[in-house]
Amino acid sequence: MTTASFLSADVIRARFAYEMSQMYRQEVPQYGTLLHIVGDINAQVLTHSPDLKAALIHTNELARLDVERHGAIRLGKAIELSTMRRIFHVMGMHPVGYYDLSVAGVPVHSTAFRPITEASLQYNPFRVFTSLLRLELIEDHALRTEAQAILDKRDIFSGEIYRLLDQCELEGGLGEEDAQTFIMQVKAVFQWHRDATVSKDTYARLLSTHRLIADVVCFKGPHINHLTPRTLDIDAAQLEMPRRGMTPKDVIEGPPPRKYPILLRQTSFKALEETVLFTDDLHAGTHTARFGEIEQRGMALTPKGRTLYDTLLASVRDFEGAGNAGADYSTRLQAAFQSFPDDLATLRQEGLAYFRYHIRDPEKLVQAKENHASVDLEQLISVGAVEVSPIIYEDFLPVSAAGIFQSNLGGTEQKSYASNASRSRFETDMGMPVFDELALYRQAQQQSIDAILSFHATHPGK
């Protein structure tokens, strides 16, 4: 088969994202309601904010808004992570960032598989937050050994998936028929199965240690536990969920509302209580794992901006040991972030956020070259030759991710884990290093500046 007859990774990813959304809509009926909420709110925002709509069109953000999703899965062992890395590579998705959630009492470490080029992100920005269980954090040696033995027996991937992965890596791609088979086979990996693989007693003992451990170990595969659409106003979504029969989590994770959003804000409705069948019990039990999440994305912050963000957030969460609890949390958060600039010029000039630079008026750019020997971006912006737009944040926040995990696990979870970051172990298990998200944003900004400089150098003045 020739390279020309292979489907592009972008097309495979877009088709897979669509199939996942259709599947999750069938499995979790409230997900359909969630999509209606987001669709209605986004339409209202765009109607009442023509400037925002124009900006989204200009940066090609509007076209991807309705299809934008991120999913989340939890894997049990290293071979599952390395195989999932191979699967996502077929879809043009790469591991970006390392997240240690053990610091928040969640015994996993994670990465986000996503596209990394601007063109691929614009085509379809599907992401999957992928976590690997850390059995070494279970203090009970006997229970840890039992959980490992259970995981050792399972293979969550079909023989057809392995065959198509080998074929794709050997030949350099998949044709139409093979790609469709691959998509449907991988989708089946993420399906919900109500039949547990363990006895009721084993499930109960793992559950008492940590609900997430039971969720990963006791089932046939990594059922996707949420599929998140993107809203333009998450505060409106938070208010709308109860009106449509959903119970949202108490607080929105992330920064407070702003004129110019930064990073990521997330909320969700409570996890579903679902019927499960155990290997030794004819009577059904219940399990909670899957929930509905909504996110609002803002601009990516530089290391300087992230330091300021982390400092401010910590000051709020550390206040009298309250974390994000208490009726006054939102008020305290809003007050703390008054010291974080909320205008684009200051954010850019103080190096707090990443921006793309675009040629707005080529004639003015040429004229500026006649008047100045060197390129001054600030001067080019001031005369209207160049314009800037924030680079959207495509990744996740450890504190927010842990907050979403905890709020949907239910029960009394262990919160005593210390920080146990082990990026090198995670990368070894996965079979490659993770990409540095800040380096990707920095590169995107520099590429846009280089395009301005290239135009300036190749277009002489009169």
Coordinates of C-alpha atoms in Angstrom, one line a residue:
M1 CA 0.0 0.0 0.0
T2 CA 1.3 3.4 -0.9
T3 CA 1.7 6.3 1.6
A4 CA -0.9 8.2 -0.4
S5 CA -3.6 5.6 0.4
F6 CA -3.0 5.8 4.2
L7 CA -5.5 7.8 6.3
S8 CA -3.9 10.7 8.0
A9 CA -3.5 10.5 11.8
D10 CA -5.7 13.6 12.1
V11 CA -8.6 11.8 10.3
I12 CA -8.2 8.7 12.4
R13 CA -8.2 10.8 15.6
A14 CA -11.3 12.8 14.5
R15 CA -13.2 9.6 13.7
F16 CA -12.2 8.0 16.9
A17 CA -13.3 11.0 18.9
Y18 CA -16.7 11.0 17.2
E19 CA -17.1 7.3 17.9
M20 CA -16.2 7.8 21.6
S21 CA -18.7 10.6 21.9
Q22 CA -21.5 8.4 20.4
M23 CA -20.6 5.5 22.7
Y24 CA -20.5 7.6 25.8
R25 CA -23.8 9.3 25.0
Q26 CA -25.4 5.8 24.9
E27 CA -23.7 4.6 28.1
V28 CA -24.3 7.8 30.1
P29 CA -27.6 9.4 29.1
Q30 CA -26.7 12.6 31.1
Y31 CA -23.8 13.1 28.8
G32 CA -26.3 14.1 26.1
T33 CA -27.8 16.6 28.5
L34 CA -24.3 17.9 29.3
L35 CA -23.7 18.5 25.6
H36 CA -27.0 20.4 25.2
I37 CA -26.1 22.6 28.2
V38 CA -22.7 23.4 26.7
G39 CA -24.1 24.0 23.2
D40 CA -26.8 26.3 24.5
I41 CA -24.4 28.4 26.6
N42 CA -21.8 28.6 23.9
A43 CA -24.5 29.9 21.4
Q44 CA -25.6 32.5 24.0
V45 CA -22.0 33.7 24.6
L46 CA -21.3 34.0 20.9
T47 CA -24.5 35.9 20.3
H48 CA -23.8 38.4 23.1
S49 CA -20.0 38.7 22.5
P50 CA -19.4 39.5 18.9
D51 CA -15.8 40.5 19.6
L52 CA -15.1 37.1 21.2
K53 CA -16.7 35.3 18.2
A54 CA -14.6 37.3 15.8
A55 CA -11.5 36.5 17.8
L56 CA -12.3 32.8 17.7
I57 CA -12.9 32.8 14.0
H58 CA -9.6 34.7 13.4
T59 CA -7.6 32.1 15.4
N60 CA -9.5 29.1 13.9
E61 CA -10.8 28.3 17.4
L62 CA -14.5 28.4 16.6
A63 CA -14.4 25.6 14.1
R64 CA -13.0 23.1 16.7
L65 CA -15.2 24.3 19.6
D66 CA -18.2 21.9 19.0
V67 CA -16.1 18.8 18.5
E68 CA -13.5 19.5 21.2
R69 CA -13.4 16.7 23.9
H70 CA -11.0 15.2 26.4
G71 CA -11.4 11.8 27.9
A72 CA -9.8 10.1 30.8
I73 CA -8.7 6.5 31.4
R74 CA -6.9 4.7 34.2
L75 CA -4.5 1.9 33.4
G76 CA -3.2 -0.9 35.7
K77 CA 0.2 -1.9 34.5
A78 CA 3.2 -0.7 32.5
I79 CA 2.5 -2.8 29.4
E80 CA -1.0 -1.3 29.2
L81 CA 0.6 2.2 29.2
S82 CA 3.2 1.4 26.5
T83 CA 0.6 -0.2 24.3
M84 CA -1.8 2.8 24.7
R85 CA 1.1 5.0 23.7
R86 CA 1.4 3.0 20.5
I87 CA -2.4 3.3 19.9
F88 CA -2.5 7.0 20.4
H89 CA 0.5 7.5 18.1
V90 CA -1.6 6.1 15.3
M91 CA -4.0 8.9 16.0
G92 CA -1.3 11.6 16.1
M93 CA -1.5 12.0 19.8
H94 CA 1.7 12.3 21.9
P95 CA 2.3 12.2 25.7
V96 CA 2.5 15.8 27.0
G97 CA 3.4 16.6 30.6
Y98 CA 3.8 14.5 33.7
Y99 CA 1.4 14.7 36.6
D100 CA 2.0 13.3 40.0
L101 CA -1.4 13.0 41.7
S102 CA -0.2 11.0 44.7
V103 CA 0.4 14.3 46.5
A104 CA -3.4 14.7 46.6
G105 CA -4.0 11.2 47.8
V106 CA -4.7 9.7 44.4
P107 CA -2.3 6.8 43.8
V108 CA -1.6 7.4 40.1
H109 CA 0.7 9.4 37.9
S110 CA -0.4 10.6 34.5
T111 CA 0.2 12.2 31.1
A112 CA -2.1 13.8 28.5
F113 CA -2.0 12.3 25.0
R114 CA -2.9 15.0 22.5
P115 CA -1.9 16.5 19.2
I116 CA 1.1 18.8 19.4
T117 CA 1.1 20.9 16.2
E118 CA -1.1 23.9 15.6
A119 CA -2.6 22.3 12.4
S120 CA -3.5 19.1 14.2
L121 CA -5.0 20.9 17.2
Q122 CA -7.1 22.9 14.9
Y123 CA -8.3 19.8 13.0
N124 CA -9.3 18.0 16.1
P125 CA -7.9 18.7 19.6
F126 CA -9.0 15.4 21.1
R127 CA -7.0 14.6 24.3
V128 CA -7.0 11.6 26.7
F129 CA -5.7 12.2 30.3
T130 CA -4.1 8.8 30.9
S131 CA -3.2 7.6 34.4
L132 CA -1.2 4.6 35.6
L133 CA -2.0 3.0 38.9
R134 CA 0.8 2.9 41.4
L135 CA 0.4 -0.3 43.4
E136 CA 3.6 0.4 45.3
L137 CA 1.6 3.1 47.2
I138 CA -0.6 0.4 48.8
E139 CA 0.8 -0.2 52.2
D140 CA -0.8 -3.6 52.7
H141 CA 1.7 -6.0 51.2
A142 CA -0.8 -8.9 50.8
L143 CA -3.4 -6.7 49.2
R144 CA -0.8 -5.2 46.9
T145 CA 0.4 -8.7 45.8
E146 CA -3.2 -9.8 45.2
A147 CA -4.0 -6.7 43.1
Q148 CA -0.8 -7.3 41.0
A149 CA -1.8 -10.9 40.4
I150 CA -5.2 -9.8 39.2
L151 CA -3.8 -7.3 36.8
D152 CA -1.1 -9.8 35.5
K153 CA -3.9 -12.1 34.3
R154 CA -5.6 -9.6 32.1
D155 CA -4.9 -8.3 28.6
I156 CA -7.2 -5.4 27.8
F157 CA -6.3 -5.3 24.1
S158 CA -7.5 -7.7 21.3
G159 CA -5.2 -9.6 19.0
E160 CA -6.5 -7.5 16.2
I161 CA -5.3 -4.3 17.9
Y162 CA -1.8 -5.8 18.3
R163 CA -1.8 -7.0 14.6
L164 CA -2.8 -3.5 13.3
L165 CA -0.3 -1.8 15.5
D166 CA 2.5 -4.0 14.2
Q167 CA 1.3 -3.4 10.6
C168 CA 1.0 0.3 11.0
E169 CA 4.5 0.6 12.5
L170 CA 5.9 -1.6 9.8
E171 CA 4.2 0.0 6.8
G172 CA 3.9 3.6 8.1
G173 CA 0.1 3.9 8.2
L174 CA -3.3 2.3 7.9
G175 CA -5.7 2.3 4.9
E176 CA -9.4 3.1 5.1
E177 CA -10.6 -0.4 6.0
D178 CA -7.9 -1.2 8.5
A179 CA -8.2 2.3 10.1
Q180 CA -11.9 1.8 10.6
T181 CA -11.3 -1.7 12.1
F182 CA -8.7 -0.2 14.4
I183 CA -11.0 2.6 15.6
M184 CA -13.8 0.2 16.5
Q185 CA -11.4 -2.3 18.2
V186 CA -9.9 0.5 20.3
K187 CA -13.3 1.9 21.1
A188 CA -14.3 -1.5 22.6
V189 CA -11.3 -1.2 25.0
F190 CA -12.9 1.9 26.5
Q191 CA -16.5 0.5 26.8
W192 CA -18.1 -0.1 30.2
H193 CA -18.5 -3.7 31.3
R194 CA -20.7 -4.3 34.3
D195 CA -19.2 -7.7 35.0
A196 CA -16.3 -7.4 37.5
T197 CA -13.4 -9.8 37.3
V198 CA -13.1 -10.4 41.0
S199 CA -15.2 -11.6 44.0
K200 CA -17.3 -9.3 46.0
D201 CA -14.9 -9.6 48.9
T202 CA -11.9 -8.7 46.9
Y203 CA -13.7 -5.7 45.5
A204 CA -14.7 -4.6 49.0
R205 CA -11.1 -4.9 50.3
L206 CA -9.6 -2.9 47.4
L207 CA -12.4 -0.4 47.7
S208 CA -11.7 0.2 51.4
T209 CA -8.0 1.0 50.5
H210 CA -8.9 3.4 47.7
R211 CA -11.9 3.5 45.4
L212 CA -9.7 4.3 42.4
I213 CA -7.7 1.1 43.0
A214 CA -10.9 -0.9 42.9
D215 CA -11.9 0.9 39.8
V216 CA -8.7 0.0 37.9
V217 CA -8.1 -3.5 39.2
C218 CA -11.5 -5.1 39.3
F219 CA -12.8 -4.6 35.8
K220 CA -12.0 -5.9 32.3
G221 CA -10.6 -2.6 31.0
P222 CA -10.1 1.1 31.4
H223 CA -13.7 2.2 30.9
I224 CA -13.5 5.9 30.0
N225 CA -14.7 7.8 33.0
H226 CA -15.6 11.1 31.4
L227 CA -15.7 12.8 28.1
T228 CA -15.4 16.5 28.5
P229 CA -16.8 19.2 26.2
R230 CA -15.5 22.8 26.2
T231 CA -17.7 25.7 27.2
L232 CA -17.1 29.4 26.8
D233 CA -18.7 30.2 30.2
I234 CA -18.3 27.5 32.9
D235 CA -19.9 29.6 35.6
A236 CA -23.2 29.6 33.6
A237 CA -22.8 25.9 33.1
Q238 CA -22.4 25.4 36.8
L239 CA -25.6 27.2 37.5
E240 CA -27.5 25.4 34.7
M241 CA -26.6 21.8 35.7
P242 CA -29.0 21.7 38.7
R243 CA -31.8 23.2 36.5
R244 CA -31.4 20.1 34.3
G245 CA -31.4 17.5 37.0
M246 CA -27.6 17.3 37.7
T247 CA -25.7 17.7 40.9
P248 CA -22.5 19.6 40.2
K249 CA -19.4 19.5 42.4
D250 CA -19.3 22.2 45.0
V251 CA -16.6 24.4 43.5
I252 CA -15.2 25.0 40.0
E253 CA -11.6 23.8 39.9
G254 CA -8.9 26.3 38.7
P255 CA -8.6 30.0 38.6
P256 CA -11.5 32.4 39.3
P257 CA -13.6 34.1 36.6
R258 CA -11.7 36.6 34.6
K259 CA -12.1 38.9 31.6
Y260 CA -9.3 37.0 29.9
P261 CA -9.4 33.4 31.1
I262 CA -6.1 31.7 31.9
L263 CA -5.2 28.0 32.0
L264 CA -8.1 25.7 32.7
R265 CA -11.3 25.7 34.8
Q266 CA -13.3 22.5 35.3
T267 CA -16.5 21.3 37.0
S268 CA -18.5 18.1 36.8
F269 CA -21.6 16.3 37.9
K270 CA -21.4 13.6 40.5
A271 CA -20.3 10.1 39.5
L272 CA -23.0 7.6 38.6
E273 CA -23.8 4.7 40.8
E274 CA -23.8 1.8 38.4
T275 CA -24.8 -1.9 38.7
V276 CA -22.0 -4.4 38.7
L277 CA -21.9 -8.2 38.9
F278 CA -19.2 -10.0 40.9
T279 CA -17.7 -13.4 40.1
D280 CA -19.1 -15.1 43.2
D281 CA -22.4 -13.3 43.8
L282 CA -25.6 -13.6 41.9
H283 CA -26.8 -10.4 43.5
A284 CA -25.8 -7.2 41.8
G285 CA -23.7 -4.6 43.6
T286 CA -22.8 -1.0 42.7
H287 CA -19.8 0.9 41.7
T288 CA -19.2 4.6 41.1
A289 CA -16.6 5.7 38.5
R290 CA -18.0 7.6 35.6
F291 CA -19.1 11.2 35.7
G292 CA -19.8 14.2 33.5
E293 CA -17.2 17.0 33.3
I294 CA -17.2 20.5 31.6
E295 CA -14.1 22.6 31.0
Q296 CA -13.3 26.2 30.0
R297 CA -9.9 26.8 28.5
G298 CA -7.9 30.1 28.7
M299 CA -4.5 31.1 27.7
A300 CA -1.2 29.2 28.4
L301 CA 1.0 30.8 31.0
T302 CA 4.8 31.1 30.9
P303 CA 6.9 29.8 33.7
K304 CA 6.7 33.2 35.3
G305 CA 3.0 33.2 35.0
R306 CA 2.6 29.7 36.3
T307 CA 4.8 30.6 39.4
L308 CA 2.5 33.5 40.1
Y309 CA -0.6 31.3 39.6
D310 CA 0.7 28.5 41.8
T311 CA 1.6 31.0 44.5
L312 CA -1.8 32.6 44.5
L313 CA -3.7 29.4 44.4
A314 CA -1.6 27.9 47.3
S315 CA -2.2 31.0 49.4
V316 CA -6.0 30.4 49.1
R317 CA -5.9 26.6 49.5
D318 CA -3.5 26.8 52.5
F319 CA -5.6 29.4 54.3
E320 CA -6.3 27.9 57.7
G321 CA -5.9 24.4 56.1
A322 CA -9.2 24.9 54.3
G323 CA -8.2 23.7 50.9
N324 CA -11.0 24.4 48.5
A325 CA -13.7 23.8 51.1
G326 CA -15.8 26.4 52.8
A327 CA -18.5 28.7 51.6
D328 CA -16.1 31.6 51.2
Y329 CA -13.6 29.7 49.0
S330 CA -14.7 31.5 45.8
T331 CA -14.5 34.8 47.5
R332 CA -11.0 34.1 48.8
L333 CA -9.9 32.9 45.4
Q334 CA -11.2 36.0 43.6
A335 CA -9.6 38.3 46.1
A336 CA -6.2 36.5 45.9
F337 CA -6.2 36.7 42.1
Q338 CA -6.7 40.5 42.0
S339 CA -2.9 40.7 41.8
F340 CA -2.8 38.6 38.6
P341 CA -3.1 41.1 35.7
D342 CA -6.2 40.7 33.6
D343 CA -5.5 42.7 30.4
L344 CA -3.7 41.3 27.4
A345 CA -1.1 44.0 27.0
T346 CA 0.2 43.6 30.6
L347 CA 0.1 39.8 30.4
R348 CA 2.2 39.9 27.2
Q349 CA 4.6 42.7 28.2
E350 CA 5.3 41.2 31.6
G351 CA 5.9 37.7 30.1
L352 CA 3.1 36.0 32.0
A353 CA 1.4 34.3 29.0
Y354 CA 2.2 33.0 25.6
F355 CA 0.9 34.7 22.4
R356 CA 0.9 34.2 18.7
Y357 CA 2.0 37.1 16.5
H358 CA 0.1 37.7 13.2
I359 CA 0.7 40.1 10.3
R360 CA -2.3 42.4 10.4
D361 CA -1.3 44.8 7.6
P362 CA 1.5 43.9 5.3
E363 CA 1.8 47.4 3.9
K364 CA 2.3 48.9 7.3
L365 CA 4.9 46.2 8.0
V366 CA 6.8 47.2 4.9
Q367 CA 6.5 50.9 5.8
A368 CA 7.8 50.2 9.3
K369 CA 10.8 48.6 7.7
E370 CA 11.5 51.8 5.8
N371 CA 11.4 53.8 9.0
H372 CA 13.3 51.5 11.3
A373 CA 16.5 49.5 10.7
S374 CA 15.6 46.8 13.2
V375 CA 12.4 44.9 14.0
D376 CA 10.6 46.1 17.1
L377 CA 7.5 44.0 17.8
E378 CA 6.0 46.5 20.2
Q379 CA 6.4 49.2 17.6
L380 CA 4.9 47.0 14.9
I381 CA 1.9 46.3 17.2
S382 CA 1.4 50.0 18.0
V383 CA 1.2 51.0 14.4
G384 CA -1.2 48.2 13.5
A385 CA 1.2 46.2 11.4
V386 CA 1.1 43.2 13.7
E387 CA -1.5 41.8 16.1
V388 CA -1.4 39.2 18.8
S389 CA -3.7 36.5 20.2
P390 CA -3.3 34.3 23.3
I391 CA -2.2 30.7 22.8
I392 CA -4.9 28.4 24.2
Y393 CA -3.9 26.1 27.0
E394 CA -4.2 22.6 25.8
D395 CA -3.1 20.7 29.0
F396 CA -4.2 20.1 32.5
L397 CA -3.6 21.3 36.1
P398 CA -2.5 18.7 38.7
V399 CA -4.6 20.3 41.6
S400 CA -7.7 20.6 39.4
A401 CA -7.3 17.0 38.1
A402 CA -6.9 15.7 41.7
G403 CA -9.9 17.8 42.8
I404 CA -12.1 16.2 40.0
F405 CA -10.8 12.7 40.9
Q406 CA -11.6 13.2 44.6
S407 CA -15.0 14.8 44.2
N408 CA -16.2 11.8 42.1
L409 CA -14.7 8.9 44.0
G410 CA -17.0 9.2 47.0
G411 CA -16.4 7.6 50.3
T412 CA -13.5 8.3 52.7
E413 CA -10.3 8.3 50.6
Q414 CA -6.8 8.0 51.8
K415 CA -5.3 11.5 51.8
S416 CA -1.9 10.6 53.5
Y417 CA 0.3 10.0 50.4
A418 CA 3.3 12.2 50.3
S419 CA 4.5 13.5 47.0
N420 CA 5.9 10.5 45.1
A421 CA 6.8 12.0 41.7
S422 CA 8.6 9.5 39.5
R423 CA 8.7 10.8 36.0
S424 CA 11.6 8.6 35.0
R425 CA 9.7 5.5 36.1
F426 CA 6.6 6.6 34.2
E427 CA 8.6 7.3 31.1
T428 CA 10.3 4.0 31.3
D429 CA 7.0 2.2 31.6
M430 CA 5.5 4.2 28.7
G431 CA 8.6 3.6 26.5
M432 CA 9.4 7.3 25.7
P433 CA 9.8 10.7 27.4
V434 CA 6.9 13.0 27.8
F435 CA 6.9 16.3 25.9
D436 CA 7.4 19.5 27.9
E437 CA 4.2 21.5 27.5
L438 CA 5.9 24.8 28.2
A439 CA 8.5 24.1 25.5
L440 CA 5.6 23.5 23.1
Y441 CA 4.0 26.8 23.9
R442 CA 7.3 28.6 23.7
Q443 CA 8.0 27.0 20.4
A444 CA 4.6 28.0 19.0
Q445 CA 5.1 31.6 20.1
Q446 CA 8.6 31.8 18.6
Q447 CA 7.5 30.3 15.3
S448 CA 4.9 33.1 14.9
I449 CA 7.6 35.7 15.7
D450 CA 9.9 34.0 13.2
A451 CA 7.2 34.3 10.5
I452 CA 7.0 38.1 11.1
L453 CA 10.8 38.4 10.9
S454 CA 10.9 36.3 7.8
F455 CA 8.3 38.5 6.1
H456 CA 10.1 41.6 7.2
A457 CA 13.5 40.3 5.8
T458 CA 12.1 39.3 2.4
H459 CA 9.9 42.3 1.7
P460 CA 12.2 45.4 1.0
G461 CA 10.8 48.9 1.5
K462 CA 10.4 51.3 -1.4

